[in-house]
CSV table of C-alpha atoms in Angstrom, one decimal:
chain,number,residue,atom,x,y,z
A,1295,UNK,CA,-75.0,-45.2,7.2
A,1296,UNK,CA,-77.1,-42.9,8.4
A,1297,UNK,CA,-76.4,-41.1,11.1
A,1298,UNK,CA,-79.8,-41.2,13.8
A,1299,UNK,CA,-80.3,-39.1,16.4
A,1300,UNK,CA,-80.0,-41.3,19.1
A,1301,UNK,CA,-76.6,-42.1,17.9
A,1302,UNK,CA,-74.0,-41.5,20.8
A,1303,UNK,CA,-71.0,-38.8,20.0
A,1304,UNK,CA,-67.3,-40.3,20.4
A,1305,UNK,CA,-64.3,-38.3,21.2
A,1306,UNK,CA,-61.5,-38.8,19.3
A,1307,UNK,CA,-58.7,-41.4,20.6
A,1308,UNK,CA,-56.3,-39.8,23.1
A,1309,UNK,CA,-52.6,-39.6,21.0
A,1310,UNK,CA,-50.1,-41.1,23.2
A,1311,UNK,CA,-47.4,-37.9,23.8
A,1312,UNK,CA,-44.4,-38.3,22.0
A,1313,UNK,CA,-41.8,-35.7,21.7
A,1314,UNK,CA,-40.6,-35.2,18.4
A,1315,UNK,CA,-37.0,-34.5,18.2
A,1316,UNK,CA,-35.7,-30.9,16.9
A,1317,UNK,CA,-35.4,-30.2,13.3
A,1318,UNK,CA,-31.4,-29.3,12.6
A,1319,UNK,CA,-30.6,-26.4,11.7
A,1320,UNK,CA,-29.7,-25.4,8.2
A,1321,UNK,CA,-25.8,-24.5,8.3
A,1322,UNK,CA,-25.6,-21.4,6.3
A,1323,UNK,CA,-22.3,-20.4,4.2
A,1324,UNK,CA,-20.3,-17.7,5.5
A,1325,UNK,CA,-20.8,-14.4,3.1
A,1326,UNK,CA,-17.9,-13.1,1.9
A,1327,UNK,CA,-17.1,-9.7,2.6
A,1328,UNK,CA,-18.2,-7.2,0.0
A,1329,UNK,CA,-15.3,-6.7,-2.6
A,1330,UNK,CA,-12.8,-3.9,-1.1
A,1331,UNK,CA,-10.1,-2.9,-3.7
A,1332,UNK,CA,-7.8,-2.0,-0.9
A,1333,UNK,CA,-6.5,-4.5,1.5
A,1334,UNK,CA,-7.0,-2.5,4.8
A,1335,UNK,CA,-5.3,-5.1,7.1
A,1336,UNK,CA,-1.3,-3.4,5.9
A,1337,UNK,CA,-3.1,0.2,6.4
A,1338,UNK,CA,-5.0,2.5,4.5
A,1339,UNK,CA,-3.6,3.7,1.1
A,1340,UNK,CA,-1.5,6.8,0.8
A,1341,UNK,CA,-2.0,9.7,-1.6
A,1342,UNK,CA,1.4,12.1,-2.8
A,1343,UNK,CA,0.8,15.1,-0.6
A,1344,UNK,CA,-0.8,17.4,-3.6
A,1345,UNK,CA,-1.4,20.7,-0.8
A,1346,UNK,CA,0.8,22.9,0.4
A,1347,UNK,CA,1.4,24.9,3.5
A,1348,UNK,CA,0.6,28.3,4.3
A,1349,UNK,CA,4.6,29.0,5.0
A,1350,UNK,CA,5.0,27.6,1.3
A,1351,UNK,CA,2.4,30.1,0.0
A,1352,UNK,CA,3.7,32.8,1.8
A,1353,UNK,CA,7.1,32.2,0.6
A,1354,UNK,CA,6.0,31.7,-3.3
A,1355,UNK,CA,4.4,34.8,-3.7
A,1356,UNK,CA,7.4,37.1,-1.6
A,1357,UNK,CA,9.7,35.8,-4.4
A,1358,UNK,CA,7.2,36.9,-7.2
A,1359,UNK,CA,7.3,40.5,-5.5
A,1360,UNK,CA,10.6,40.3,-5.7
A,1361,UNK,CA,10.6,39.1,-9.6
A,1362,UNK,CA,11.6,35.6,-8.8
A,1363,UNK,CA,9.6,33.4,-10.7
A,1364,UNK,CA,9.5,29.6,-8.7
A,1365,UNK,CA,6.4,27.6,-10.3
A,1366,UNK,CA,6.4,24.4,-8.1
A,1367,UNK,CA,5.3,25.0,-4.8
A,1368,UNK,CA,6.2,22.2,-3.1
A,1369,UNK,CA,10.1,22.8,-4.0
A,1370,UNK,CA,10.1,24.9,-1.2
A,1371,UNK,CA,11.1,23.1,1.8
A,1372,UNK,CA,9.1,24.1,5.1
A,1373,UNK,CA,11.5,23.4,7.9
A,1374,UNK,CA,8.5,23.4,10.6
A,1375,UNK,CA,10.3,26.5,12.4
A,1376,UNK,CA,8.6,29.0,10.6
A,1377,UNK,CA,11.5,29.2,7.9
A,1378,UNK,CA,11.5,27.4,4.1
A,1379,UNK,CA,14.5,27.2,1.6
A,1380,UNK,CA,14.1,26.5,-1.9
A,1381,UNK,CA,17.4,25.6,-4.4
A,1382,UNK,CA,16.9,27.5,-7.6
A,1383,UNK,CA,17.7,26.2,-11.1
A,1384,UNK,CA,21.5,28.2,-11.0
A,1385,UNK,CA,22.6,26.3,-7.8
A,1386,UNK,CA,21.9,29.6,-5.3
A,1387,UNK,CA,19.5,29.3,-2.3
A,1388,UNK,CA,16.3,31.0,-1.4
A,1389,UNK,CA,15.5,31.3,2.5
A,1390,UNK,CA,12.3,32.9,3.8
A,1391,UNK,CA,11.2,34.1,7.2
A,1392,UNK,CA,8.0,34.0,8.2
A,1393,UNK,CA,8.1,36.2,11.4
A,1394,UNK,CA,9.8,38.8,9.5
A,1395,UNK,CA,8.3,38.2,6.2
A,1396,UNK,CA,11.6,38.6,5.0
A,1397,UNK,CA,13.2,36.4,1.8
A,1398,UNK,CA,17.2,36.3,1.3
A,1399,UNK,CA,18.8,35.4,-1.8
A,1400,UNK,CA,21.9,33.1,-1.0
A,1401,UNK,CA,24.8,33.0,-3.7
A,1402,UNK,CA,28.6,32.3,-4.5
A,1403,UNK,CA,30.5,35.1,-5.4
A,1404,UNK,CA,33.4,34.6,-8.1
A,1405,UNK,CA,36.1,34.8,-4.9
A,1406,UNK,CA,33.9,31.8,-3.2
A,1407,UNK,CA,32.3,33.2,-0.3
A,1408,UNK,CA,28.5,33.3,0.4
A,1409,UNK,CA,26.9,36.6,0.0
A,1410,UNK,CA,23.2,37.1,1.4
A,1411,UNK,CA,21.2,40.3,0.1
A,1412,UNK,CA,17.4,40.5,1.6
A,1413,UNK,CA,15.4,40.7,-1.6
A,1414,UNK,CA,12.3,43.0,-1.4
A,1415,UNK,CA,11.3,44.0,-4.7
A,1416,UNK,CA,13.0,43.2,-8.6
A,1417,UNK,CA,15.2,46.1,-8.1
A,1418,UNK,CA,16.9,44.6,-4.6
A,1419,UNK,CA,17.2,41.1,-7.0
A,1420,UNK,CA,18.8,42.9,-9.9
A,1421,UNK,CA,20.8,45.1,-7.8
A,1422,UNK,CA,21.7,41.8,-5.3
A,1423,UNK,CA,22.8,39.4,-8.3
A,1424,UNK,CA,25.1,42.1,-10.2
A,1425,UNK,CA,26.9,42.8,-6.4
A,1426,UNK,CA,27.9,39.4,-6.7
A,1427,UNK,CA,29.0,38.8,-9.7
A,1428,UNK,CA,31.2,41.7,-9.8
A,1429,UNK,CA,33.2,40.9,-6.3
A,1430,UNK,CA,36.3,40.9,-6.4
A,1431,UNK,CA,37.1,41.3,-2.5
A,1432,UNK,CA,39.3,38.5,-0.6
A,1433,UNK,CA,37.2,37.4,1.7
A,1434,UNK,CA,39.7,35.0,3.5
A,1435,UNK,CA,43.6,35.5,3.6
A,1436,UNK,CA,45.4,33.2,4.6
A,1437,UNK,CA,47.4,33.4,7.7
A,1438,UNK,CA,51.2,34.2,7.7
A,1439,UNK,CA,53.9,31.7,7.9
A,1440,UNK,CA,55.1,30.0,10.9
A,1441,UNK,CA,57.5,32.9,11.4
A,1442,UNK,CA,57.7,32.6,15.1
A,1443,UNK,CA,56.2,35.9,16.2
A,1444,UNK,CA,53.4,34.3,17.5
A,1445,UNK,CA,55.0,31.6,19.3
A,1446,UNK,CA,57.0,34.5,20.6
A,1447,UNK,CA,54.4,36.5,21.6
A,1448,UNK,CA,52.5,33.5,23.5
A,1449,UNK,CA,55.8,32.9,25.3
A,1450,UNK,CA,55.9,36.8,26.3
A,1451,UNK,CA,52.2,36.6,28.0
A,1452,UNK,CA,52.9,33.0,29.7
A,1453,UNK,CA,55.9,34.9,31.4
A,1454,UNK,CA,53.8,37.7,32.3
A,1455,UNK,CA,51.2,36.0,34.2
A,1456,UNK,CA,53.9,33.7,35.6
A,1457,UNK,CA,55.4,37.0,37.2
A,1458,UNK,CA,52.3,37.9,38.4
A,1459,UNK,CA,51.5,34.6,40.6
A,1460,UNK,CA,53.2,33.9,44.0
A,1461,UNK,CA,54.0,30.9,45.1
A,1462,UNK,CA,52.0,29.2,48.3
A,1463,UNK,CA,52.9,26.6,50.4
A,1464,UNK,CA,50.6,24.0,51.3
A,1465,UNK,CA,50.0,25.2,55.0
A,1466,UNK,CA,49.1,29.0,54.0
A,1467,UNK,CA,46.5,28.2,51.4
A,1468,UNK,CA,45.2,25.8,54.2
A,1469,UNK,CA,45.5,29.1,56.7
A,1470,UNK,CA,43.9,31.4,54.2
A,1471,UNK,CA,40.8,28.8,53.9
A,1472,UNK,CA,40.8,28.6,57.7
A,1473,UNK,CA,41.1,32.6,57.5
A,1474,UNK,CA,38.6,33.0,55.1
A,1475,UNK,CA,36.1,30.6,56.6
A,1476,UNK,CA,36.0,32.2,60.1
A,1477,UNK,CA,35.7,35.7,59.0
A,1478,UNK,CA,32.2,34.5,56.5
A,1479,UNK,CA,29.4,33.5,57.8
A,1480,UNK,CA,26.7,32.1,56.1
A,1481,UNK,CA,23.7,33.5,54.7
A,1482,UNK,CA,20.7,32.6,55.8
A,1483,UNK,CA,17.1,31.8,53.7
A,1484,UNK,CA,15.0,35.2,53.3
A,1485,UNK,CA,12.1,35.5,55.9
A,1486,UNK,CA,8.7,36.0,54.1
């Protein structure tokens, strides 16, 4: 067919509206969480405490002044308080100060008392450990036996003090506090 000239133009037919009804949604997997090696929900891992502190340092190199070798570090134990203690291999103790940067050496004597010697160079260490291994002092005698001079001598003072006291009857303590009361008076706040 040929189309003429004189041929009249048509519109299109009118579409009735109809509502189409939403597409659904795609449901989408959850992703899982990137791979952690560590499960963080117990809390995070821990590490061995490799540092040291400064009272540690400190107390390292005063014992290598004082020609006291003491190659781990964190043997030495920081009590917080500005002091640190350290066991050596022979069973004696190693206590230093850090407000008087001082380092003792604590060790049994042969008798079995403690001795303490302030160690401030190899020749204080030398001088220190042969002091205490050639003691020979008692350093705790026993005390006597029960031979009743102090049990006498107790007895003596009770009677002395005894002698000293006077009895009071009731009524004059109650005077003297009656005595006492209206002779003091009170003292009053200071005035600004």
């Amino acid at each position: 067919m040929a189309r003429t000239p004189s041929a009249r133009k048509t519109s299109p037919a009118k579409k009735t509206a109809t509502k189409k009804a939403p597409r659904p949604r795609k449901q989408t997997q959850p992703r899982p969480a990137l791979a952690s090696p560590f499960d963080l929900r117990g809390g995070l891992p821990t590490r061995t405490t490799t540092w040291m502190t400064d009272l540690q340092g400190y107390a390292t190199l005063a014992a290598l002044i004082a020609g006291i070798t003491t190659p781990t570090i964190q043997a030495w134990h920081d009590h917080h308080d500005g002091t640190t203690t350290r066991t050596l291999n022979d069973g004696t103790h190693l206590h230093y100060t850090l407000t008087t940067r001082t380092l003792s050496w604590q060790t049994l004597c042969p008798m079995g008392a403690v001795h303490e010697y302030v160690l401030r160079n190899p020749a204080d260490t030398d001088a220190a450990q042969a002091d205490a291994e050639s003691c020979t002092r008692l350093h705790w005698t026993p005390p006597p036996t029960n031979t009743g001079t102090h049990l006498t001598a107790r007895l003596q003072t009770a009677s002395k003090a005894t002698a000293d006291t006077q009895p009071m009857s009731i009524r004059e303590i109650a005077d003297s506090i009656t005595a006492r009361a209206d002779t003091e008076a009170p003292k009053g706040h200071p005035e600004p």
